[in-house]
Amino acid sequence: MTTATTTVRPGRVTQARVLNSEWIKLRTLRSTFWSLFAAIVATIGLGMLFSWGFATRVGDHHRPIGDAATMAVTVPLRPYVIAQLAVGVLGVMVITGEYSTGMIRATLSAVPGRLPVLWAKAAVFSVVVLVLMEIVSFVTFLGGQAILSSQHIQATLSSPQALRIVAGVGLYLTVVGLLGTALGTIIRSTAGAIAALFGILLVLPVLGEVLNLTSWGKHITPYLPSNAGGDLLTNAPDPGSLGPWTGFGVFVLYTVIAMAVAAYLLKRRDA
Amino acid sequence: MIEARGLTKRYGDKTAVKDLSFTVEPGIVTGFLGPNGAGKSTTMRMILGLDRPSSGSVTVNGRSYAEHAAPLHEVGALLEAKAIHTGRTAYNHLLALAATTGIPRRRVDEVIDLVGLREVARKRAGGFSLGMGQRLGIASALLGDPKTLILDEPVNGLDPEGILWIRNLLKGLAAEGRAVFVSSHLMSEMALTAEHLIVIGRGRLIADTSVTDFIERASTGRVKVRSPQAARLRDLLAGPDVTVSATEEGTLLVSGLTSDRIGQIASDNGVTLFELAPQQASLEEAFMELTGDSVEYRAPARTAERSAA
């Protein structure tokens, strides 16, 4: 009996090959498709709904509510808060799906250096989510403005800060997903990592509001991950906030730190 | 070829593998035998660099596993059934693994045919039976046409036809000059497949022996004799180093005499024999005798006998 009729030439494991492998893995799971589908539908669908609601309210009052010109930029994009749930879960599952099924052992024996796997997962995920969510963000913004134009309160991409916010949605969501991947690698359980991710993104800001009541707490809240990251996506910042790019930079820094911890543990721990 | 030297793995204050040294030679199937919890899987994970030894070292084809530039070509491993993402199809699972080292698509098709999964290759692995999962695991082990194969309990969950298939596959792989290292807790299976045995219990090496030697050692030296004149024969056989016990009416169990000698005595005295049979402990019994003190999880006496049967 022979087990090899095709000559299998020994090929080195390279970062490029691991990237290809992770790309195959990402696109061959239905959960990838469904998570991204949910993110897209939530962003565009709710974006249109919010825009319609806002336009209706303005129409009913026959006068602008608050600073309508400022709000017109952000109202259609507000569903990013929902989209981050889907993108965050996908980011977590990219790695915890392997731990829960045992696939990780096959993966790490194929790539015993281990770190190329993490880099490849992060890179493939980032490119897919960034490209997709940037497109979704622009579509949602333009669609939303078309609805708002019924009340002549529409913004354009050249409105103040608009381009940064529209492009920022894709960036922010990508970093949320990467934070999920890092936490998933650290915690190695889907439920645990999702709880940690949304604890950080959704629960911490609530605690931040309590902190805000104290004189020293006010200096901390702007640095909470979602507050810092959210600075990129607002044109009406809270007093004391870090500013769009500084805030986003802080958010990226947290993610880089989490990713570094993830890399250290992935390399060191028994699989 | 696998060489373990003083391999030790501790989890907290529990020692899973202790000072294990052995060599797995190319060209033969080496059985890795031990009761459940003996440390077989831990040892195999250390060979593959998945677990870090607390001390000692293990090399595959002369280097530690992680140092190989093309690991899938050096070692193919089936660690446990279904180290497979349940949401992915068998074909895509193999394709993703193959991609890490630039193995072409046609090799993926080839190993799928080799393990007989053609019809379900496009189905998601989550719906696979244990046996299909084992076959897929073996397909991934063979992807890189490796010099060394490591298989943890490959016959688990296979039907008789599958067991026969894997037995022949392993022998064939060894005949091609590969080192084949197969773990099992079933002695009888290893006796049919392996040429060499490494037996461990509670993480320690108990035996490193050829299967032939192991079977010889299993011989008890007792002879069963059945005769209508059992009582008379008993008196004839009596001697200083001979013990005879009667198990049932007309049946004697003799130790201290060979079957040849007993036959001769009976013939000289005109005693009729219905049966004259040297007793061998079954391989399972020999295995249990060897590992008896090292079983990790044991039920209280009576149930243990039954579950061992």
Coordinates of C-alpha atoms in Angstrom, one line a residue:
Chain A
M1 CA 0.0 0.0 0.0
T2 CA 1.2 3.4 -0.7
T3 CA 0.0 6.5 1.0
A4 CA 1.4 9.1 -1.3
T5 CA 1.0 9.2 -5.0
T6 CA 1.3 13.0 -5.2
T7 CA 4.8 14.0 -4.4
V8 CA 4.5 16.1 -1.3
R9 CA 7.5 18.5 -1.3
P10 CA 8.4 19.7 2.2
G11 CA 7.3 23.4 2.4
R12 CA 8.4 25.7 5.1
V13 CA 5.7 27.3 7.3
T14 CA 5.7 31.0 6.4
Q15 CA 3.7 33.9 7.7
A16 CA 2.2 34.2 4.2
R17 CA 1.1 30.6 4.2
V18 CA -0.4 30.9 7.6
L19 CA -2.3 34.0 6.4
N20 CA -3.7 31.9 3.6
S21 CA -4.7 29.2 6.0
E22 CA -6.5 31.6 8.3
W23 CA -8.2 33.1 5.3
I24 CA -9.5 29.7 4.3
K25 CA -10.6 29.1 7.9
L26 CA -12.5 32.4 8.2
R27 CA -14.4 32.1 4.9
T28 CA -15.3 28.5 5.4
L29 CA -17.4 29.0 8.6
R30 CA -21.0 29.9 8.5
S31 CA -20.7 31.8 11.7
T32 CA -18.4 34.3 9.9
F33 CA -21.1 34.9 7.4
W34 CA -23.9 35.3 9.9
S35 CA -22.0 37.6 12.3
L36 CA -21.1 39.9 9.4
F37 CA -24.5 39.7 8.0
A38 CA -26.0 40.7 11.4
A39 CA -23.5 43.6 11.6
I40 CA -24.4 44.9 8.2
V41 CA -28.1 44.5 8.5
A42 CA -28.1 46.1 12.0
T43 CA -26.0 49.1 10.8
I44 CA -27.8 49.9 7.6
G45 CA -31.3 48.9 8.8
L46 CA -31.3 50.6 12.1
G47 CA -29.4 53.6 10.6
M48 CA -32.3 54.1 8.2
L49 CA -34.8 53.7 11.0
F50 CA -33.0 56.2 13.3
S51 CA -32.7 58.7 10.4
W52 CA -36.4 58.3 9.6
G53 CA -37.3 58.7 13.3
F54 CA -35.1 61.8 13.6
A55 CA -36.6 63.3 10.4
T56 CA -40.1 62.7 11.6
R57 CA -39.5 64.3 14.9
V58 CA -38.0 67.4 13.3
G59 CA -40.9 67.5 10.9
D60 CA -43.5 67.2 13.7
H61 CA -42.0 70.1 15.6
H62 CA -41.5 72.2 12.5
R63 CA -38.2 73.3 14.0
P64 CA -34.8 71.8 14.5
I65 CA -34.3 69.7 17.7
G66 CA -31.1 70.7 19.5
D67 CA -28.3 71.2 17.0
A68 CA -29.8 69.3 14.1
A69 CA -26.9 70.0 11.8
T70 CA -24.5 68.3 14.3
M71 CA -26.8 65.4 15.0
A72 CA -27.5 64.8 11.4
V73 CA -24.0 63.6 11.0
T74 CA -24.1 61.0 13.8
V75 CA -27.8 59.9 13.9
P76 CA -27.6 57.4 11.0
L77 CA -24.4 55.9 12.3
R78 CA -25.5 55.4 15.9
P79 CA -26.3 51.7 15.3
Y80 CA -22.5 51.1 15.4
V81 CA -23.2 50.3 19.1
I82 CA -25.3 47.3 18.0
A83 CA -22.9 46.3 15.2
Q84 CA -20.1 46.1 17.7
L85 CA -21.9 43.2 19.4
A86 CA -21.8 41.1 16.2
V87 CA -18.3 42.1 15.2
G88 CA -17.0 41.6 18.8
V89 CA -18.5 38.1 19.0
L90 CA -16.9 37.2 15.6
G91 CA -13.6 38.6 16.9
V92 CA -13.8 36.3 20.0
M93 CA -15.0 33.3 18.0
V94 CA -12.1 33.5 15.6
I95 CA -10.0 32.0 18.3
T96 CA -12.3 30.5 21.0
G97 CA -14.1 28.5 18.3
E98 CA -10.8 26.6 17.9
Y99 CA -10.4 26.1 21.7
S100 CA -14.0 24.8 22.2
T101 CA -13.7 22.3 19.3
G102 CA -10.2 21.1 19.9
M103 CA -9.1 22.5 16.5
I104 CA -6.5 24.6 18.2
R105 CA -4.3 21.5 18.7
A106 CA -4.4 20.8 15.0
T107 CA -3.6 24.4 14.3
L108 CA -0.7 24.7 16.7
S109 CA 0.8 21.4 15.7
A110 CA 0.8 22.6 12.1
V111 CA 2.3 26.0 13.2
P112 CA 4.4 25.2 16.2
G113 CA 5.8 28.7 16.3
R114 CA 2.2 29.7 17.3
L115 CA 2.5 33.5 17.0
P116 CA 2.1 33.5 13.2
V117 CA -1.4 32.0 13.9
L118 CA -2.4 34.9 16.1
W119 CA -1.0 37.5 13.7
A120 CA -2.7 35.9 10.8
K121 CA -6.0 35.7 12.5
A122 CA -5.8 39.3 13.5
A123 CA -4.7 40.4 10.0
V124 CA -7.3 38.5 8.1
F125 CA -10.1 39.5 10.5
S126 CA -9.0 43.2 10.4
V127 CA -8.9 43.4 6.6
V128 CA -12.3 41.7 6.2
V129 CA -14.1 43.7 8.8
L130 CA -12.4 47.0 8.0
V131 CA -13.2 46.8 4.2
L132 CA -16.8 45.6 4.8
M133 CA -17.7 48.0 7.6
E134 CA -16.2 51.0 5.9
I135 CA -18.4 50.3 2.9
V136 CA -21.4 49.7 5.2
S137 CA -20.7 52.9 7.1
F138 CA -20.6 55.1 3.9
V139 CA -23.7 53.4 2.6
T140 CA -25.5 54.0 5.9
F141 CA -24.4 57.6 6.1
L142 CA -25.4 58.5 2.5
G143 CA -28.7 56.5 2.9
G144 CA -29.5 58.3 6.2
Q145 CA -28.8 61.7 4.7
A146 CA -31.1 60.9 1.8
I147 CA -33.9 60.4 4.4
L148 CA -32.9 63.5 6.4
S149 CA -33.0 65.6 3.3
S150 CA -36.8 65.3 3.4
Q151 CA -36.6 67.8 6.2
H152 CA -33.6 69.7 4.6
I153 CA -31.4 68.9 7.6
Q154 CA -29.1 66.5 5.8
A155 CA -25.3 66.6 6.3
T156 CA -22.7 65.8 3.7
L157 CA -19.3 64.1 3.8
S158 CA -17.8 67.6 3.8
S159 CA -19.8 68.7 6.8
P160 CA -17.5 69.4 9.8
Q161 CA -16.0 66.2 11.2
A162 CA -18.3 64.0 9.0
L163 CA -15.7 62.2 7.0
R164 CA -13.7 61.3 10.1
I165 CA -16.8 59.9 11.8
V166 CA -18.0 57.9 8.8
A167 CA -14.5 56.4 8.2
G168 CA -14.1 56.0 12.0
V169 CA -17.0 53.6 12.3
G170 CA -15.1 50.9 10.3
L171 CA -11.9 51.6 12.3
Y172 CA -13.6 51.5 15.7
L173 CA -15.5 48.2 14.9
T174 CA -12.2 46.6 13.6
V175 CA -10.5 47.5 16.9
V176 CA -13.4 46.1 18.9
G177 CA -13.1 42.8 17.0
L178 CA -9.4 42.7 17.6
L179 CA -9.9 43.3 21.3
G180 CA -12.3 40.4 21.2
T181 CA -9.6 38.2 19.5
A182 CA -7.1 39.2 22.2
L183 CA -9.5 38.5 25.0
G184 CA -10.5 35.2 23.4
T185 CA -6.9 34.1 23.2
I186 CA -6.3 35.1 26.8
I187 CA -9.5 33.6 28.2
R188 CA -9.9 30.6 25.7
S189 CA -13.6 30.3 26.4
T190 CA -16.3 31.8 24.2
A191 CA -18.7 32.8 26.9
G192 CA -15.9 34.2 29.2
A193 CA -14.4 36.3 26.5
I194 CA -17.7 37.7 25.3
A195 CA -18.6 38.6 28.8
A196 CA -15.2 40.3 29.3
L197 CA -15.4 42.2 26.0
F198 CA -18.9 43.5 26.6
G199 CA -18.2 44.1 30.3
I200 CA -15.4 46.4 29.1
L201 CA -17.3 48.1 26.3
L202 CA -20.8 48.3 27.8
V203 CA -20.6 48.0 31.6
L204 CA -17.5 50.0 32.3
P205 CA -19.0 53.2 30.8
V206 CA -22.0 52.9 33.2
L207 CA -19.6 52.6 36.1
G208 CA -17.9 55.6 34.6
E209 CA -21.0 57.6 35.1
V210 CA -20.8 56.8 38.8
L211 CA -17.1 57.8 38.8
N212 CA -18.0 61.1 37.2
L213 CA -19.8 62.0 40.4
T214 CA -16.5 62.1 42.3
S215 CA -13.9 64.8 41.7
W216 CA -11.1 62.4 41.0
G217 CA -13.2 60.0 39.0
K218 CA -13.8 62.6 36.3
H219 CA -10.1 62.3 35.3
I220 CA -10.5 58.5 34.8
T221 CA -13.7 58.2 32.8
P222 CA -12.3 59.6 29.6
Y223 CA -9.7 56.9 29.6
L224 CA -12.2 54.0 29.8
P225 CA -11.8 52.0 26.6
S226 CA -15.2 52.6 25.0
N227 CA -15.3 56.3 26.0
A228 CA -11.8 56.8 24.6
G229 CA -12.7 54.8 21.4
G230 CA -16.1 56.5 21.1
D231 CA -14.4 59.9 20.9
L232 CA -13.6 59.2 17.3
L233 CA -17.3 58.8 16.5
T234 CA -18.8 61.9 18.0
N235 CA -19.0 65.6 17.0
A236 CA -20.4 66.6 20.4
P237 CA -17.7 65.4 22.8
D238 CA -18.3 65.3 26.6
P239 CA -16.4 67.9 28.5
G240 CA -12.9 66.6 29.4
S241 CA -12.9 64.0 26.6
L242 CA -9.6 63.2 25.0
G243 CA -10.4 64.3 21.5
P244 CA -11.1 62.0 18.5
W245 CA -7.6 60.8 17.6
T246 CA -6.1 60.8 21.0
G247 CA -9.1 58.9 22.4
F248 CA -9.0 56.4 19.6
G249 CA -5.2 56.1 20.1
V250 CA -5.8 55.2 23.7
F251 CA -8.4 52.6 22.7
V252 CA -5.9 51.1 20.2
L253 CA -3.2 51.1 22.9
Y254 CA -5.5 49.0 25.2
T255 CA -6.0 46.6 22.3
V256 CA -2.3 46.4 21.6
I257 CA -1.6 45.7 25.2
A258 CA -4.3 43.0 25.3
M259 CA -2.9 41.5 22.1
A260 CA 0.7 41.5 23.6
V261 CA -0.6 39.6 26.7
A262 CA -2.5 37.2 24.4
A263 CA 0.7 36.6 22.3
Y264 CA 2.7 36.0 25.5
L265 CA 0.2 33.5 26.9
L266 CA -0.4 31.7 23.6
K267 CA 3.4 31.1 23.3
R268 CA 3.9 30.1 26.8
R269 CA 0.8 28.0 27.8
D270 CA 0.2 24.4 27.1
A271 CA -2.3 24.1 24.3
Chain B
M1 CA 12.1 8.3 15.0
I2 CA 11.1 9.7 18.4
E3 CA 13.5 9.9 21.3
A4 CA 12.3 10.8 24.8
R5 CA 14.9 11.4 27.5
G6 CA 13.8 11.8 31.1
L7 CA 10.5 13.3 30.0
T8 CA 8.5 14.7 33.0
K9 CA 5.3 16.6 33.2
R10 CA 3.9 18.0 36.4
Y11 CA 0.5 19.8 36.8
G12 CA 0.7 21.5 40.1
D13 CA 1.7 18.8 42.6
K14 CA 0.4 16.0 40.4
T15 CA 2.9 14.3 38.2
A16 CA 1.4 13.1 35.0
V17 CA 4.6 11.7 33.4
K18 CA 7.7 10.9 35.3
D19 CA 11.2 10.4 33.9
L20 CA 10.1 8.7 30.8
S21 CA 12.8 7.6 28.3
F22 CA 12.1 5.5 25.2
T23 CA 12.9 5.4 21.5
V24 CA 10.4 4.8 18.7
E25 CA 12.2 3.3 15.8
P26 CA 11.4 3.7 12.1
G27 CA 10.1 0.8 10.1
I28 CA 7.9 -0.8 12.8
V29 CA 4.7 0.0 14.6
T30 CA 5.4 0.8 18.3
G31 CA 2.5 0.4 20.6
F32 CA 2.1 2.8 23.5
L33 CA 0.1 1.0 26.1
G34 CA -1.2 1.9 29.5
P35 CA -4.5 2.2 31.4
N36 CA -6.6 5.3 31.1
G37 CA -4.9 8.2 32.8
A38 CA -1.4 6.7 32.6
G39 CA 0.0 9.7 30.8
K40 CA -0.1 8.5 27.2
S41 CA -1.9 11.6 25.8
T42 CA 0.2 13.9 27.8
T43 CA 3.4 12.3 26.5
M44 CA 2.1 12.6 22.9
R45 CA 1.2 16.2 23.4
M46 CA 4.8 16.9 24.6
I47 CA 6.2 15.1 21.6
L48 CA 4.2 17.6 19.4
G49 CA 5.3 20.6 21.4
L50 CA 1.7 21.3 22.6
D51 CA 2.6 20.8 26.2
R52 CA 5.9 21.9 27.6
P53 CA 7.8 19.2 29.6
S54 CA 8.6 20.2 33.2
S55 CA 11.9 18.6 32.6
G56 CA 13.6 16.2 30.1
S57 CA 13.3 16.5 26.4
V58 CA 11.8 14.7 23.4
T59 CA 13.0 14.9 19.8
V60 CA 11.4 13.8 16.5
N61 CA 13.7 12.9 13.7
G62 CA 16.6 14.5 15.6
R63 CA 15.0 17.8 16.6
S64 CA 12.4 19.1 18.9
Y65 CA 9.1 19.3 17.1
A66 CA 8.9 23.1 17.1
E67 CA 12.3 23.5 15.4
H68 CA 11.2 21.8 12.3
A69 CA 10.6 24.2 9.4
A70 CA 8.0 21.9 7.9
P71 CA 6.5 20.1 10.8
L72 CA 3.6 18.4 8.9
H73 CA 6.2 16.7 6.7
E74 CA 8.1 15.4 9.7
V75 CA 5.2 14.2 12.0
G76 CA 1.6 13.5 11.3
A77 CA -0.6 13.3 14.4
L78 CA -4.0 12.2 15.3
L79 CA -4.3 13.5 18.9
E80 CA -7.9 12.9 19.6
A81 CA -10.9 12.3 17.4
K82 CA -12.3 15.6 16.3
A83 CA -9.6 18.1 16.9
I84 CA -11.6 19.7 14.2
H85 CA -13.8 22.8 14.1
T86 CA -17.4 21.3 14.0
G87 CA -18.6 24.0 11.7
R88 CA -16.1 23.4 8.9
T89 CA -16.3 20.7 6.2
A90 CA -13.8 17.9 6.1
Y91 CA -12.4 19.2 2.9
N92 CA -11.9 22.8 4.1
H93 CA -10.4 21.6 7.3
L94 CA -7.7 19.7 5.4
L95 CA -7.3 22.5 3.0
A96 CA -6.6 25.0 5.8
L97 CA -4.1 22.7 7.4
A98 CA -2.4 22.0 4.0
A99 CA -2.1 25.7 3.3
T100 CA 0.2 26.3 6.3
T101 CA 3.0 24.4 4.5
G102 CA 2.0 24.8 0.9
I103 CA 0.6 21.3 0.3
P104 CA -1.4 21.3 -3.0
R105 CA -5.1 20.7 -3.3
R106 CA -4.7 17.4 -5.1
R107 CA -3.0 16.0 -2.0
V108 CA -6.0 17.0 0.0
D109 CA -8.2 15.0 -2.4
E110 CA -5.8 12.2 -2.3
V111 CA -5.9 11.8 1.5
I112 CA -9.7 12.1 1.5
D113 CA -9.9 9.1 -0.9
L114 CA -7.2 7.3 1.1
V115 CA -9.4 7.3 4.3
G116 CA -12.6 6.8 2.4
L117 CA -14.3 10.1 3.2
R118 CA -15.0 11.1 -0.4
E119 CA -18.8 11.1 0.0
V120 CA -18.9 13.2 3.1
A121 CA -15.9 15.5 2.4
R122 CA -18.2 18.5 1.7
K123 CA -20.2 17.9 4.9
R124 CA -19.6 19.7 8.1
A125 CA -17.5 17.8 10.6
G126 CA -19.9 18.5 13.4
G127 CA -22.2 15.8 12.0
F128 CA -19.5 13.2 11.8
S129 CA -19.6 10.0 13.8
L130 CA -16.7 9.2 16.0
G131 CA -15.4 6.8 13.4
M132 CA -15.6 9.4 10.6
G133 CA -13.9 11.9 12.9
Q134 CA -11.0 9.4 13.4
R135 CA -10.7 8.9 9.6
L136 CA -10.6 12.7 9.1
G137 CA -7.9 12.9 11.9
I138 CA -5.9 10.2 10.1
A139 CA -6.3 12.1 6.8
S140 CA -4.8 15.2 8.4
A141 CA -2.0 13.2 9.9
L142 CA -1.1 11.8 6.4
L143 CA -1.4 15.2 4.6
G144 CA 2.3 16.0 4.6
D145 CA 3.4 12.4 3.9
P146 CA 5.4 12.4 7.2
K147 CA 8.2 10.2 8.3
T148 CA 6.8 9.8 11.7
L149 CA 3.2 9.2 12.7
I150 CA 1.7 9.6 16.2
L151 CA -1.8 8.3 16.7
D152 CA -3.7 8.5 20.0
E153 CA -6.2 5.7 20.3
P154 CA -7.0 5.6 16.6
V155 CA -9.3 2.6 16.8
N156 CA -11.7 4.3 19.2
G157 CA -15.1 4.5 17.8
L158 CA -14.3 2.5 14.6
D159 CA -16.4 -0.4 13.5
P160 CA -14.7 -3.9 12.9
E161 CA -14.2 -3.0 9.3
G162 CA -12.6 0.3 10.3
I163 CA -10.4 -1.4 12.9
L164 CA -9.1 -3.9 10.3
W165 CA -8.5 -1.0 7.9
I166 CA -6.4 0.9 10.4
R167 CA -4.5 -2.1 11.4
N168 CA -3.4 -2.7 7.8
L169 CA -2.8 1.0 7.2
L170 CA -0.5 1.3 10.2
K171 CA 1.4 -1.8 9.2
G172 CA 1.7 -0.5 5.6
L173 CA 3.0 2.9 6.8
A174 CA 5.6 1.1 8.9
A175 CA 6.6 -1.1 6.0
E176 CA 7.3 2.0 4.0
G177 CA 10.0 2.8 6.6
R178 CA 8.0 5.3 8.8
A179 CA 8.1 5.3 12.5
V180 CA 4.5 4.6 13.7
F181 CA 3.7 5.3 17.4
V182 CA 0.2 4.3 18.4
S183 CA -1.4 4.5 21.8
S184 CA -4.1 2.2 23.1
H185 CA -5.5 0.9 26.3
L186 CA -6.4 -2.4 24.5
M187 CA -3.6 -4.9 24.7
S188 CA -5.3 -7.3 22.3
E189 CA -5.4 -4.6 19.6
M190 CA -1.7 -3.8 20.1
A191 CA -0.8 -7.5 19.9
L192 CA -2.2 -7.6 16.4
T193 CA -0.7 -4.4 15.2
A194 CA 2.5 -3.5 17.0
E195 CA 5.9 -5.2 16.9
H196 CA 7.3 -3.3 19.9
L197 CA 5.6 -2.1 23.1
I198 CA 6.2 0.7 25.4
V199 CA 4.0 0.2 28.5
I200 CA 3.4 3.0 31.0
G201 CA 1.4 3.2 34.2
R202 CA 1.0 6.3 36.4
G203 CA 3.3 8.2 34.1
R204 CA 6.2 5.8 34.6
L205 CA 7.8 3.3 32.2
I206 CA 6.8 -0.2 33.1
A207 CA 8.1 -2.1 30.1
D208 CA 9.9 -1.5 26.8
T209 CA 9.8 -4.8 25.0
S210 CA 9.0 -6.6 21.8
V211 CA 5.5 -8.0 21.5
T212 CA 6.9 -11.5 21.2
D213 CA 8.7 -11.2 24.5
F214 CA 5.7 -9.8 26.1
I215 CA 3.5 -12.7 25.0
E216 CA 6.1 -15.2 26.2
R217 CA 6.2 -13.6 29.6
A218 CA 2.4 -14.0 29.7
S219 CA 2.8 -17.8 29.9
T220 CA 1.9 -19.1 33.4
G221 CA 3.6 -22.5 33.2
R222 CA 0.5 -24.3 34.2
V223 CA -1.1 -27.2 32.3
K224 CA -4.7 -28.1 32.3
V225 CA -5.4 -31.9 32.2
R226 CA -8.8 -33.5 31.7
S227 CA -9.0 -37.2 32.3
P228 CA -11.7 -39.8 33.3
Q229 CA -9.0 -41.2 35.7
A230 CA -8.1 -37.9 37.3
A231 CA -7.7 -39.1 40.8
R232 CA -5.2 -41.8 39.7
L233 CA -3.3 -39.4 37.5
R234 CA -3.1 -37.0 40.4
D235 CA -1.2 -39.6 42.4
L236 CA 1.1 -40.4 39.5
L237 CA 2.0 -36.8 39.0
A238 CA 2.8 -36.1 42.6
G239 CA 6.3 -35.0 43.3
P240 CA 8.3 -32.5 45.4
D241 CA 8.1 -29.5 43.0
V242 CA 4.7 -30.3 41.6
T243 CA 1.4 -28.9 42.7
V244 CA -1.8 -30.2 41.4
S245 CA -5.2 -28.7 42.0
A246 CA -8.6 -30.0 40.9
T247 CA -10.8 -27.3 39.6
E248 CA -13.8 -29.4 38.7
E249 CA -14.7 -33.0 38.4
G250 CA -12.1 -34.8 36.1
T251 CA -10.0 -31.7 35.6
L252 CA -6.5 -31.0 37.0
L253 CA -4.4 -27.9 36.9
V254 CA -0.8 -28.9 37.1
S255 CA 2.3 -26.7 37.7
G256 CA 5.9 -27.9 37.9
L257 CA 5.6 -30.3 34.9
T258 CA 5.6 -29.6 31.2
S259 CA 2.7 -30.9 29.1
D260 CA 5.2 -33.3 27.3
R261 CA 6.1 -34.9 30.7
I262 CA 2.5 -35.2 31.8
G263 CA 1.5 -36.8 28.5
Q264 CA 4.4 -39.3 28.9
I265 CA 3.5 -40.2 32.5
A266 CA -0.1 -40.7 31.4
S267 CA 0.8 -42.9 28.5
D268 CA 3.3 -45.0 30.5
N269 CA 0.5 -45.8 33.0
G270 CA -2.2 -46.3 30.5
V271 CA -4.2 -43.3 31.7
T272 CA -6.6 -41.8 29.2
L273 CA -6.4 -38.1 28.5
F274 CA -9.2 -36.0 27.0
E275 CA -7.4 -32.8 27.1
L276 CA -3.8 -31.6 27.8
A277 CA -3.4 -27.9 27.4
P278 CA -0.6 -25.5 28.5
Q279 CA -2.3 -22.4 30.0
Q280 CA -1.4 -18.9 28.8
A281 CA -2.6 -15.9 30.6
S282 CA -4.6 -13.8 28.1
L283 CA -2.7 -10.8 26.9
E284 CA -5.2 -8.7 28.8
E285 CA -4.4 -10.5 32.0
A286 CA -0.7 -10.2 31.5
F287 CA -1.2 -6.5 30.8
M288 CA -3.3 -6.1 33.9
E289 CA -0.7 -8.0 36.0
L290 CA 2.0 -5.6 34.7
T291 CA 0.0 -2.5 35.2
G292 CA -2.1 -3.6 38.1
D293 CA -0.5 -1.3 40.7
S294 CA -0.6 1.6 38.4
V295 CA -4.2 2.0 37.5
E296 CA -5.2 5.5 38.1
Y297 CA -8.9 5.1 38.5
R298 CA -10.1 1.9 40.0
A299 CA -13.5 0.8 41.0
P300 CA -13.9 -1.3 44.2
A301 CA -12.9 -4.9 43.8
R302 CA -15.9 -6.7 42.3
T303 CA -16.9 -4.1 39.7
A304 CA -13.2 -3.8 38.8
E305 CA -13.1 -7.5 37.8
R306 CA -16.2 -7.1 35.7
S307 CA -15.1 -4.0 33.9
A308 CA -11.7 -5.5 33.2
A309 CA -13.3 -8.6 31.6

